[in-house]
Amino acid sequence: MSDRVPAGQFLDAAIGLLERLRDEEADSIAAAGTLLADTVADGGRLFAFGAGHSSLAAQDLVYRAGGLALMNLLVVPGVVGVDVMPAPLGSALERVDGLASAVLDSSPLRDGDALLIISLSGRNALPVEMAMNARALGVKVIGVTSVAYASQTKSRHASGTYLKDHCDLVLDSKIAVGDAELTHDDIPAPFAPASTVVTSALLQAVMATTATTLADRGIEPPLLRSGNVDGGHDWNTRVMEQYRDRIFYRH
């Protein structure tokens, strides 16, 4: 490490990744925002899924002040976050063949919907099968992953493929394999992961594109307001009532 403090190094690394997304993923972000706007305009529903820490970026899109009210969390019991005990069980479930089929069979996803699948490595059975099976249902799939993993790791799915191979669109988070931005001569492992902040920012850029694309078409985007500002609760109640048939986190 250089003489700069590690906090500054980490923030610089995160800023560098965000700048790469701005410059290198602009077309993909625009395409993803347009795909979601098309889905909303055509009466479809929006879903997001992530396992483990990838679930944090998915959860950040749901029931979110300033976010789209139509974004729903697709939940796989045992893999949403790190609240499952023991925590390594969540990682093990990501490698279980057939789990995605069972989840989709009992989910509200249907032809005409859109699903964001967030998986940093994109190598485990769960996100791969989730994308494959969702597309078979007629669902549009946007994969959010680090494409670098496909060239530097081995797939854990029987097909030998990765999440990126089964998507209508792919957003590359640019995160390095291992998800650790810093090293230190006296610390044996790399540290300071940036995937959460970078992936969340990438997805909010997509949401911003979706909202403005709808507005440009003369469609008021179904946005939520903060419940901690005057009038926010009444606003949200109106929006959720208007779109109650496309919102599943109320039930």
mmCIF file with all atom_site columns, N, CA and C in Angstrom, residues 17-86:
data_model
loop_
_atom_site.group_PDB
_atom_site.id
_atom_site.type_symbol
_atom_site.label_atom_id
_atom_site.label_alt_id
_atom_site.label_comp_id
_atom_site.label_asym_id
_atom_site.label_entity_id
_atom_site.label_seq_id
_atom_site.pdbx_PDB_ins_code
_atom_site.Cartn_x
_atom_site.Cartn_y
_atom_site.Cartn_z
_atom_site.occupancy
_atom_site.B_iso_or_equiv
_atom_site.pdbx_formal_charge
_atom_site.auth_seq_id
_atom_site.auth_comp_id
_atom_site.auth_asym_id
_atom_site.auth_atom_id
_atom_site.pdbx_PDB_model_num
ATOM 1   N N  . LEU A 1 17 ? -14.024 2.392   -10.186 1.00 0.00 ? 17 LEU A N  1
ATOM 2   C CA . LEU A 1 17 ? -14.956 1.412   -10.739 1.00 0.00 ? 17 LEU A CA 1
ATOM 3   C C  . LEU A 1 17 ? -16.235 2.083   -11.232 1.00 0.00 ? 17 LEU A C  1
ATOM 4   N N  . LEU A 1 18 ? -16.725 3.048   -10.488 1.00 0.00 ? 18 LEU A N  1
ATOM 5   C CA . LEU A 1 18 ? -17.921 3.775   -10.908 1.00 0.00 ? 18 LEU A CA 1
ATOM 6   C C  . LEU A 1 18 ? -17.670 4.547   -12.206 1.00 0.00 ? 18 LEU A C  1
ATOM 7   N N  . GLU A 1 19 ? -16.492 5.111   -12.329 1.00 0.00 ? 19 GLU A N  1
ATOM 8   C CA . GLU A 1 19 ? -16.154 5.817   -13.563 1.00 0.00 ? 19 GLU A CA 1
ATOM 9   C C  . GLU A 1 19 ? -16.082 4.852   -14.740 1.00 0.00 ? 19 GLU A C  1
ATOM 10  N N  . ARG A 1 20 ? -15.569 3.650   -14.496 1.00 0.00 ? 20 ARG A N  1
ATOM 11  C CA . ARG A 1 20 ? -15.551 2.648   -15.560 1.00 0.00 ? 20 ARG A CA 1
ATOM 12  C C  . ARG A 1 20 ? -16.969 2.274   -15.977 1.00 0.00 ? 20 ARG A C  1
ATOM 13  N N  . LEU A 1 21 ? -17.853 2.109   -15.016 1.00 0.00 ? 21 LEU A N  1
ATOM 14  C CA . LEU A 1 21 ? -19.249 1.803   -15.352 1.00 0.00 ? 21 LEU A CA 1
ATOM 15  C C  . LEU A 1 21 ? -19.862 2.918   -16.184 1.00 0.00 ? 21 LEU A C  1
ATOM 16  N N  . ARG A 1 22 ? -19.635 4.141   -15.768 1.00 0.00 ? 22 ARG A N  1
ATOM 17  C CA . ARG A 1 22 ? -20.167 5.289   -16.509 1.00 0.00 ? 22 ARG A CA 1
ATOM 18  C C  . ARG A 1 22 ? -19.669 5.291   -17.946 1.00 0.00 ? 22 ARG A C  1
ATOM 19  N N  . ASP A 1 23 ? -18.399 4.991   -18.148 1.00 0.00 ? 23 ASP A N  1
ATOM 20  C CA . ASP A 1 23 ? -17.799 5.109   -19.473 1.00 0.00 ? 23 ASP A CA 1
ATOM 21  C C  . ASP A 1 23 ? -17.965 3.849   -20.321 1.00 0.00 ? 23 ASP A C  1
ATOM 22  N N  . GLU A 1 24 ? -17.928 2.669   -19.685 1.00 0.00 ? 24 GLU A N  1
ATOM 23  C CA . GLU A 1 24 ? -17.898 1.424   -20.441 1.00 0.00 ? 24 GLU A CA 1
ATOM 24  C C  . GLU A 1 24 ? -19.240 0.702   -20.510 1.00 0.00 ? 24 GLU A C  1
ATOM 25  N N  . GLU A 1 25 ? -20.136 0.983   -19.570 1.00 0.00 ? 25 GLU A N  1
ATOM 26  C CA . GLU A 1 25 ? -21.414 0.274   -19.527 1.00 0.00 ? 25 GLU A CA 1
ATOM 27  C C  . GLU A 1 25 ? -22.599 1.168   -19.893 1.00 0.00 ? 25 GLU A C  1
ATOM 28  N N  . ALA A 1 26 ? -22.327 2.342   -20.444 1.00 0.00 ? 26 ALA A N  1
ATOM 29  C CA . ALA A 1 26 ? -23.411 3.292   -20.734 1.00 0.00 ? 26 ALA A CA 1
ATOM 30  C C  . ALA A 1 26 ? -24.472 2.689   -21.649 1.00 0.00 ? 26 ALA A C  1
ATOM 31  N N  . ASP A 1 27 ? -24.038 2.006   -22.701 1.00 0.00 ? 27 ASP A N  1
ATOM 32  C CA . ASP A 1 27 ? -25.003 1.427   -23.645 1.00 0.00 ? 27 ASP A CA 1
ATOM 33  C C  . ASP A 1 27 ? -25.817 0.317   -22.982 1.00 0.00 ? 27 ASP A C  1
ATOM 34  N N  . SER A 1 28 ? -25.164 -0.498  -22.173 1.00 0.00 ? 28 SER A N  1
ATOM 35  C CA . SER A 1 28 ? -25.871 -1.589  -21.497 1.00 0.00 ? 28 SER A CA 1
ATOM 36  C C  . SER A 1 28 ? -26.856 -1.050  -20.461 1.00 0.00 ? 28 SER A C  1
ATOM 37  N N  . ILE A 1 29 ? -26.457 -0.001  -19.748 1.00 0.00 ? 29 ILE A N  1
ATOM 38  C CA . ILE A 1 29 ? -27.364 0.624   -18.779 1.00 0.00 ? 29 ILE A CA 1
ATOM 39  C C  . ILE A 1 29 ? -28.583 1.192   -19.495 1.00 0.00 ? 29 ILE A C  1
ATOM 40  N N  . ALA A 1 30 ? -28.363 1.861   -20.613 1.00 0.00 ? 30 ALA A N  1
ATOM 41  C CA . ALA A 1 30 ? -29.474 2.418   -21.381 1.00 0.00 ? 30 ALA A CA 1
ATOM 42  C C  . ALA A 1 30 ? -30.399 1.311   -21.872 1.00 0.00 ? 30 ALA A C  1
ATOM 43  N N  . ALA A 1 31 ? -29.819 0.218   -22.357 1.00 0.00 ? 31 ALA A N  1
ATOM 44  C CA . ALA A 1 31 ? -30.632 -0.889  -22.866 1.00 0.00 ? 31 ALA A CA 1
ATOM 45  C C  . ALA A 1 31 ? -31.435 -1.543  -21.744 1.00 0.00 ? 31 ALA A C  1
ATOM 46  N N  . ALA A 1 32 ? -30.810 -1.702  -20.568 1.00 0.00 ? 32 ALA A N  1
ATOM 47  C CA . ALA A 1 32 ? -31.511 -2.305  -19.435 1.00 0.00 ? 32 ALA A CA 1
ATOM 48  C C  . ALA A 1 32 ? -32.652 -1.408  -18.961 1.00 0.00 ? 32 ALA A C  1
ATOM 49  N N  . GLY A 1 33 ? -32.400 -0.104  -18.892 1.00 0.00 ? 33 GLY A N  1
ATOM 50  C CA . GLY A 1 33 ? -33.455 0.820   -18.497 1.00 0.00 ? 33 GLY A CA 1
ATOM 51  C C  . GLY A 1 33 ? -34.607 0.811   -19.479 1.00 0.00 ? 33 GLY A C  1
ATOM 52  N N  . THR A 1 34 ? -34.296 0.712   -20.749 1.00 0.00 ? 34 THR A N  1
ATOM 53  C CA . THR A 1 34 ? -35.337 0.659   -21.776 1.00 0.00 ? 34 THR A CA 1
ATOM 54  C C  . THR A 1 34 ? -36.134 -0.633  -21.684 1.00 0.00 ? 34 THR A C  1
ATOM 55  N N  . LEU A 1 35 ? -35.441 -1.753  -21.432 1.00 0.00 ? 35 LEU A N  1
ATOM 56  C CA . LEU A 1 35 ? -36.141 -3.030  -21.298 1.00 0.00 ? 35 LEU A CA 1
ATOM 57  C C  . LEU A 1 35 ? -37.132 -2.990  -20.134 1.00 0.00 ? 35 LEU A C  1
ATOM 58  N N  . LEU A 1 36 ? -36.713 -2.422  -19.011 1.00 0.00 ? 36 LEU A N  1
ATOM 59  C CA . LEU A 1 36 ? -37.625 -2.329  -17.869 1.00 0.00 ? 36 LEU A CA 1
ATOM 60  C C  . LEU A 1 36 ? -38.772 -1.366  -18.147 1.00 0.00 ? 36 LEU A C  1
ATOM 61  N N  . ALA A 1 37 ? -38.483 -0.270  -18.829 1.00 0.00 ? 37 ALA A N  1
ATOM 62  C CA . ALA A 1 37 ? -39.553 0.672   -19.188 1.00 0.00 ? 37 ALA A CA 1
ATOM 63  C C  . ALA A 1 37 ? -40.551 0.007   -20.124 1.00 0.00 ? 37 ALA A C  1
ATOM 64  N N  . ASP A 1 38 ? -40.066 -0.769  -21.072 1.00 0.00 ? 38 ASP A N  1
ATOM 65  C CA . ASP A 1 38 ? -40.961 -1.506  -21.971 1.00 0.00 ? 38 ASP A CA 1
ATOM 66  C C  . ASP A 1 38 ? -41.851 -2.457  -21.182 1.00 0.00 ? 38 ASP A C  1
ATOM 67  N N  . THR A 1 39 ? -41.257 -3.128  -20.192 1.00 0.00 ? 39 THR A N  1
ATOM 68  C CA . THR A 1 39 ? -42.010 -4.079  -19.372 1.00 0.00 ? 39 THR A CA 1
ATOM 69  C C  . THR A 1 39 ? -43.112 -3.371  -18.608 1.00 0.00 ? 39 THR A C  1
ATOM 70  N N  . VAL A 1 40 ? -42.785 -2.240  -17.992 1.00 0.00 ? 40 VAL A N  1
ATOM 71  C CA . VAL A 1 40 ? -43.785 -1.471  -17.247 1.00 0.00 ? 40 VAL A CA 1
ATOM 72  C C  . VAL A 1 40 ? -44.890 -0.991  -18.177 1.00 0.00 ? 40 VAL A C  1
ATOM 73  N N  . ALA A 1 41 ? -44.516 -0.450  -19.311 1.00 0.00 ? 41 ALA A N  1
ATOM 74  C CA . ALA A 1 41 ? -45.503 0.092   -20.259 1.00 0.00 ? 41 ALA A CA 1
ATOM 75  C C  . ALA A 1 41 ? -46.423 -0.992  -20.795 1.00 0.00 ? 41 ALA A C  1
ATOM 76  N N  . ASP A 1 42 ? -45.918 -2.212  -20.913 1.00 0.00 ? 42 ASP A N  1
ATOM 77  C CA . ASP A 1 42 ? -46.704 -3.322  -21.458 1.00 0.00 ? 42 ASP A CA 1
ATOM 78  C C  . ASP A 1 42 ? -47.485 -4.085  -20.389 1.00 0.00 ? 42 ASP A C  1
ATOM 79  N N  . GLY A 1 43 ? -47.459 -3.598  -19.155 1.00 0.00 ? 43 GLY A N  1
ATOM 80  C CA . GLY A 1 43 ? -48.229 -4.233  -18.083 1.00 0.00 ? 43 GLY A CA 1
ATOM 81  C C  . GLY A 1 43 ? -47.505 -5.335  -17.348 1.00 0.00 ? 43 GLY A C  1
ATOM 82  N N  . GLY A 1 44 ? -46.203 -5.495  -17.593 1.00 0.00 ? 44 GLY A N  1
ATOM 83  C CA . GLY A 1 44 ? -45.442 -6.536  -16.911 1.00 0.00 ? 44 GLY A CA 1
ATOM 84  C C  . GLY A 1 44 ? -45.035 -6.122  -15.513 1.00 0.00 ? 44 GLY A C  1
ATOM 85  N N  . ARG A 1 45 ? -44.503 -7.093  -14.808 1.00 0.00 ? 45 ARG A N  1
ATOM 86  C CA . ARG A 1 45 ? -44.051 -6.868  -13.433 1.00 0.00 ? 45 ARG A CA 1
ATOM 87  C C  . ARG A 1 45 ? -42.534 -6.979  -13.376 1.00 0.00 ? 45 ARG A C  1
ATOM 88  N N  . LEU A 1 46 ? -41.926 -6.366  -12.375 1.00 0.00 ? 46 LEU A N  1
ATOM 89  C CA . LEU A 1 46 ? -40.477 -6.318  -12.237 1.00 0.00 ? 46 LEU A CA 1
ATOM 90  C C  . LEU A 1 46 ? -40.057 -7.070  -10.979 1.00 0.00 ? 46 LEU A C  1
ATOM 91  N N  . PHE A 1 47 ? -38.979 -7.863  -11.107 1.00 0.00 ? 47 PHE A N  1
ATOM 92  C CA . PHE A 1 47 ? -38.469 -8.638  -9.986  1.00 0.00 ? 47 PHE A CA 1
ATOM 93  C C  . PHE A 1 47 ? -36.947 -8.530  -9.946  1.00 0.00 ? 47 PHE A C  1
ATOM 94  N N  . ALA A 1 48 ? -36.396 -8.669  -8.750  1.00 0.00 ? 48 ALA A N  1
ATOM 95  C CA . ALA A 1 48 ? -34.946 -8.684  -8.570  1.00 0.00 ? 48 ALA A CA 1
ATOM 96  C C  . ALA A 1 48 ? -34.579 -9.839  -7.658  1.00 0.00 ? 48 ALA A C  1
ATOM 97  N N  . PHE A 1 49 ? -33.467 -10.487 -7.977  1.00 0.00 ? 49 PHE A N  1
ATOM 98  C CA . PHE A 1 49 ? -32.990 -11.613 -7.168  1.00 0.00 ? 49 PHE A CA 1
ATOM 99  C C  . PHE A 1 49 ? -31.480 -11.540 -7.001  1.00 0.00 ? 49 PHE A C  1
ATOM 100 N N  . GLY A 1 50 ? -31.032 -11.832 -5.811  1.00 0.00 ? 50 GLY A N  1
ATOM 101 C CA . GLY A 1 50 ? -29.605 -11.988 -5.541  1.00 0.00 ? 50 GLY A CA 1
ATOM 102 C C  . GLY A 1 50 ? -29.446 -12.892 -4.346  1.00 0.00 ? 50 GLY A C  1
ATOM 103 N N  . ALA A 1 51 ? -28.334 -13.610 -4.298  1.00 0.00 ? 51 ALA A N  1
ATOM 104 C CA . ALA A 1 51 ? -28.063 -14.515 -3.171  1.00 0.00 ? 51 ALA A CA 1
ATOM 105 C C  . ALA A 1 51 ? -26.891 -13.984 -2.360  1.00 0.00 ? 51 ALA A C  1
ATOM 106 N N  . GLY A 1 52 ? -26.919 -14.235 -1.060  1.00 0.00 ? 52 GLY A N  1
ATOM 107 C CA . GLY A 1 52 ? -25.838 -13.780 -0.201  1.00 0.00 ? 52 GLY A CA 1
ATOM 108 C C  . GLY A 1 52 ? -25.718 -12.266 -0.227  1.00 0.00 ? 52 GLY A C  1
ATOM 109 N N  . HIS A 1 53 ? -24.498 -11.772 -0.341  1.00 0.00 ? 53 HIS A N  1
ATOM 110 C CA . HIS A 1 53 ? -24.313 -10.329 -0.361  1.00 0.00 ? 53 HIS A CA 1
ATOM 111 C C  . HIS A 1 53 ? -24.845 -9.701  -1.645  1.00 0.00 ? 53 HIS A C  1
ATOM 112 N N  . SER A 1 54 ? -24.985 -10.475 -2.702  1.00 0.00 ? 54 SER A N  1
ATOM 113 C CA . SER A 1 54 ? -25.599 -9.947  -3.928  1.00 0.00 ? 54 SER A CA 1
ATOM 114 C C  . SER A 1 54 ? -27.056 -9.579  -3.697  1.00 0.00 ? 54 SER A C  1
ATOM 115 N N  . SER A 1 55 ? -27.653 -10.190 -2.669  1.00 0.00 ? 55 SER A N  1
ATOM 116 C CA . SER A 1 55 ? -29.035 -9.852  -2.341  1.00 0.00 ? 55 SER A CA 1
ATOM 117 C C  . SER A 1 55 ? -29.179 -8.429  -1.824  1.00 0.00 ? 55 SER A C  1
ATOM 118 N N  . LEU A 1 56 ? -28.101 -7.869  -1.277  1.00 0.00 ? 56 LEU A N  1
ATOM 119 C CA . LEU A 1 56 ? -28.185 -6.506  -0.748  1.00 0.00 ? 56 LEU A CA 1
ATOM 120 C C  . LEU A 1 56 ? -28.532 -5.516  -1.851  1.00 0.00 ? 56 LEU A C  1
ATOM 121 N N  . ALA A 1 57 ? -27.915 -5.677  -3.015  1.00 0.00 ? 57 ALA A N  1
ATOM 122 C CA . ALA A 1 57 ? -28.217 -4.779  -4.129  1.00 0.00 ? 57 ALA A CA 1
ATOM 123 C C  . ALA A 1 57 ? -29.634 -4.991  -4.643  1.00 0.00 ? 57 ALA A C  1
ATOM 124 N N  . ALA A 1 58 ? -30.108 -6.243  -4.609  1.00 0.00 ? 58 ALA A N  1
ATOM 125 C CA . ALA A 1 58 ? -31.488 -6.510  -5.022  1.00 0.00 ? 58 ALA A CA 1
ATOM 126 C C  . ALA A 1 58 ? -32.473 -5.872  -4.051  1.00 0.00 ? 58 ALA A C  1
ATOM 127 N N  . GLN A 1 59 ? -32.210 -6.022  -2.757  1.00 0.00 ? 59 GLN A N  1
ATOM 128 C CA . GLN A 1 59 ? -33.111 -5.462  -1.754  1.00 0.00 ? 59 GLN A CA 1
ATOM 129 C C  . GLN A 1 59 ? -33.155 -3.936  -1.821  1.00 0.00 ? 59 GLN A C  1
ATOM 130 N N  . ASP A 1 60 ? -32.069 -3.330  -2.232  1.00 0.00 ? 60 ASP A N  1
ATOM 131 C CA . ASP A 1 60 ? -32.013 -1.869  -2.315  1.00 0.00 ? 60 ASP A CA 1
ATOM 132 C C  . ASP A 1 60 ? -32.969 -1.313  -3.358  1.00 0.00 ? 60 ASP A C  1
ATOM 133 N N  . LEU A 1 61 ? -33.474 -2.161  -4.249  1.00 0.00 ? 61 LEU A N  1
ATOM 134 C CA . LEU A 1 61 ? -34.389 -1.710  -5.296  1.00 0.00 ? 61 LEU A CA 1
ATOM 135 C C  . LEU A 1 61 ? -35.854 -1.800  -4.878  1.00 0.00 ? 61 LEU A C  1
ATOM 136 N N  . VAL A 1 62 ? -36.132 -2.486  -3.786  1.00 0.00 ? 62 VAL A N  1
ATOM 137 C CA . VAL A 1 62 ? -37.506 -2.846  -3.442  1.00 0.00 ? 62 VAL A CA 1
ATOM 138 C C  . VAL A 1 62 ? -38.051 -1.953  -2.327  1.00 0.00 ? 62 VAL A C  1
ATOM 139 N N  . TYR A 1 63 ? -39.296 -1.435  -2.543  1.00 0.00 ? 63 TYR A N  1
ATOM 140 C CA . TYR A 1 63 ? -39.951 -0.568  -1.564  1.00 0.00 ? 63 TYR A CA 1
ATOM 141 C C  . TYR A 1 63 ? -38.985 0.525   -1.130  1.00 0.00 ? 63 TYR A C  1
ATOM 142 N N  . ARG A 1 64 ? -38.465 1.233   -2.126  1.00 0.00 ? 64 ARG A N  1
ATOM 143 C CA . ARG A 1 64 ? -37.348 2.154   -1.927  1.00 0.00 ? 64 ARG A CA 1
ATOM 144 C C  . ARG A 1 64 ? -37.776 3.578   -2.216  1.00 0.00 ? 64 ARG A C  1
ATOM 145 N N  . ALA A 1 65 ? -37.547 4.496   -1.283  1.00 0.00 ? 65 ALA A N  1
ATOM 146 C CA . ALA A 1 65 ? -37.802 5.907   -1.545  1.00 0.00 ? 65 ALA A CA 1
ATOM 147 C C  . ALA A 1 65 ? -37.030 6.337   -2.790  1.00 0.00 ? 65 ALA A C  1
ATOM 148 N N  . GLY A 1 66 ? -37.725 6.930   -3.738  1.00 0.00 ? 66 GLY A N  1
ATOM 149 C CA . GLY A 1 66 ? -37.101 7.324   -4.988  1.00 0.00 ? 66 GLY A CA 1
ATOM 150 C C  . GLY A 1 66 ? -36.995 6.202   -5.996  1.00 0.00 ? 66 GLY A C  1
ATOM 151 N N  . GLY A 1 67 ? -37.499 5.022   -5.643  1.00 0.00 ? 67 GLY A N  1
ATOM 152 C CA . GLY A 1 67 ? -37.401 3.855   -6.523  1.00 0.00 ? 67 GLY A CA 1
ATOM 153 C C  . GLY A 1 67 ? -38.735 3.507   -7.145  1.00 0.00 ? 67 GLY A C  1
ATOM 154 N N  . LEU A 1 68 ? -38.683 2.538   -8.036  1.00 0.00 ? 68 LEU A N  1
ATOM 155 C CA . LEU A 1 68 ? -39.896 2.095   -8.725  1.00 0.00 ? 68 LEU A CA 1
ATOM 156 C C  . LEU A 1 68 ? -40.728 1.204   -7.810  1.00 0.00 ? 68 LEU A C  1
ATOM 157 N N  . ALA A 1 69 ? -41.989 1.559   -7.664  1.00 0.00 ? 69 ALA A N  1
ATOM 158 C CA . ALA A 1 69 ? -42.873 0.795   -6.786  1.00 0.00 ? 69 ALA A CA 1
ATOM 159 C C  . ALA A 1 69 ? -43.105 -0.614  -7.299  1.00 0.00 ? 69 ALA A C  1
ATOM 160 N N  . LEU A 1 70 ? -42.890 -0.853  -8.589  1.00 0.00 ? 70 LEU A N  1
ATOM 161 C CA . LEU A 1 70 ? -43.193 -2.153  -9.180  1.00 0.00 ? 70 LEU A CA 1
ATOM 162 C C  . LEU A 1 70 ? -42.079 -3.174  -9.014  1.00 0.00 ? 70 LEU A C  1
ATOM 163 N N  . MET A 1 71 ? -40.964 -2.806  -8.404  1.00 0.00 ? 71 MET A N  1
ATOM 164 C CA . MET A 1 71 ? -39.866 -3.750  -8.234  1.00 0.00 ? 71 MET A CA 1
ATOM 165 C C  . MET A 1 71 ? -40.123 -4.639  -7.026  1.00 0.00 ? 71 MET A C  1
ATOM 166 N N  . ASN A 1 72 ? -40.159 -5.940  -7.270  1.00 0.00 ? 72 ASN A N  1
ATOM 167 C CA . ASN A 1 72 ? -40.430 -6.926  -6.232  1.00 0.00 ? 72 ASN A CA 1
ATOM 168 C C  . ASN A 1 72 ? -39.198 -7.794  -6.001  1.00 0.00 ? 72 ASN A C  1
ATOM 169 N N  . LEU A 1 73 ? -39.017 -8.263  -4.771  1.00 0.00 ? 73 LEU A N  1
ATOM 170 C CA . LEU A 1 73 ? -37.908 -9.143  -4.453  1.00 0.00 ? 73 LEU A CA 1
ATOM 171 C C  . LEU A 1 73 ? -38.335 -10.590 -4.672  1.00 0.00 ? 73 LEU A C  1
ATOM 172 N N  . LEU A 1 74 ? -37.572 -11.317 -5.489  1.00 0.00 ? 74 LEU A N  1
ATOM 173 C CA . LEU A 1 74 ? -37.784 -12.751 -5.644  1.00 0.00 ? 74 LEU A CA 1
ATOM 174 C C  . LEU A 1 74 ? -36.965 -13.450 -4.564  1.00 0.00 ? 74 LEU A C  1
ATOM 175 N N  . VAL A 1 75 ? -37.661 -14.076 -3.637  1.00 0.00 ? 75 VAL A N  1
ATOM 176 C CA . VAL A 1 75 ? -37.009 -14.606 -2.442  1.00 0.00 ? 75 VAL A CA 1
ATOM 177 C C  . VAL A 1 75 ? -36.755 -16.100 -2.591  1.00 0.00 ? 75 VAL A C  1
ATOM 178 N N  . VAL A 1 76 ? -35.534 -16.504 -2.297  1.00 0.00 ? 76 VAL A N  1
ATOM 179 C CA . VAL A 1 76 ? -35.182 -17.913 -2.170  1.00 0.00 ? 76 VAL A CA 1
ATOM 180 C C  . VAL A 1 76 ? -34.836 -18.139 -0.707  1.00 0.00 ? 76 VAL A C  1
ATOM 181 N N  . PRO A 1 77 ? -35.664 -18.848 0.052   1.00 0.00 ? 77 PRO A N  1
ATOM 182 C CA . PRO A 1 77 ? -35.400 -19.020 1.491   1.00 0.00 ? 77 PRO A CA 1
ATOM 183 C C  . PRO A 1 77 ? -34.006 -19.579 1.749   1.00 0.00 ? 77 PRO A C  1
ATOM 184 N N  . GLY A 1 78 ? -33.313 -18.936 2.682   1.00 0.00 ? 78 GLY A N  1
ATOM 185 C CA . GLY A 1 78 ? -31.999 -19.410 3.063   1.00 0.00 ? 78 GLY A CA 1
ATOM 186 C C  . GLY A 1 78 ? -30.847 -18.752 2.352   1.00 0.00 ? 78 GLY A C  1
ATOM 187 N N  . VAL A 1 79 ? -31.124 -17.954 1.301   1.00 0.00 ? 79 VAL A N  1
ATOM 188 C CA . VAL A 1 79 ? -30.018 -17.331 0.577   1.00 0.00 ? 79 VAL A CA 1
ATOM 189 C C  . VAL A 1 79 ? -30.135 -15.812 0.515   1.00 0.00 ? 79 VAL A C  1
ATOM 190 N N  . VAL A 1 80 ? -31.162 -15.248 1.117   1.00 0.00 ? 80 VAL A N  1
ATOM 191 C CA . VAL A 1 80 ? -31.339 -13.799 1.087   1.00 0.00 ? 80 VAL A CA 1
ATOM 192 C C  . VAL A 1 80 ? -30.545 -13.174 2.226   1.00 0.00 ? 80 VAL A C  1
ATOM 193 N N  . GLY A 1 81 ? -29.381 -12.636 1.904   1.00 0.00 ? 81 GLY A N  1
ATOM 194 C CA . GLY A 1 81 ? -28.552 -12.015 2.922   1.00 0.00 ? 81 GLY A CA 1
ATOM 195 C C  . GLY A 1 81 ? -27.787 -13.051 3.736   1.00 0.00 ? 81 GLY A C  1
ATOM 196 N N  . VAL A 1 82 ? -27.355 -12.644 4.911   1.00 0.00 ? 82 VAL A N  1
ATOM 197 C CA . VAL A 1 82 ? -26.539 -13.523 5.761   1.00 0.00 ? 82 VAL A CA 1
ATOM 198 C C  . VAL A 1 82 ? -27.232 -13.779 7.102   1.00 0.00 ? 82 VAL A C  1
ATOM 199 N N  . ASP A 1 83 ? -28.558 -13.672 7.118   1.00 0.00 ? 83 ASP A N  1
ATOM 200 C CA . ASP A 1 83 ? -29.281 -13.891 8.359   1.00 0.00 ? 83 ASP A CA 1
ATOM 201 C C  . ASP A 1 83 ? -29.525 -15.375 8.621   1.00 0.00 ? 83 ASP A C  1
ATOM 202 N N  . VAL A 1 84 ? -29.325 -16.230 7.616   1.00 0.00 ? 84 VAL A N  1
ATOM 203 C CA . VAL A 1 84 ? -29.493 -17.665 7.814   1.00 0.00 ? 84 VAL A CA 1
ATOM 204 C C  . VAL A 1 84 ? -28.374 -18.188 8.709   1.00 0.00 ? 84 VAL A C  1
ATOM 205 N N  . MET A 1 85 ? -28.703 -19.144 9.563   1.00 0.00 ? 85 MET A N  1
ATOM 206 C CA . MET A 1 85 ? -27.707 -19.733 10.460  1.00 0.00 ? 85 MET A CA 1
ATOM 207 C C  . MET A 1 85 ? -27.650 -21.244 10.250  1.00 0.00 ? 85 MET A C  1
ATOM 208 N N  . PRO A 1 86 ? -26.466 -21.789 10.051  1.00 0.00 ? 86 PRO A N  1
ATOM 209 C CA . PRO A 1 86 ? -25.181 -21.088 9.957   1.00 0.00 ? 86 PRO A CA 1
ATOM 210 C C  . PRO A 1 86 ? -25.040 -20.368 8.618   1.00 0.00 ? 86 PRO A C  1
#
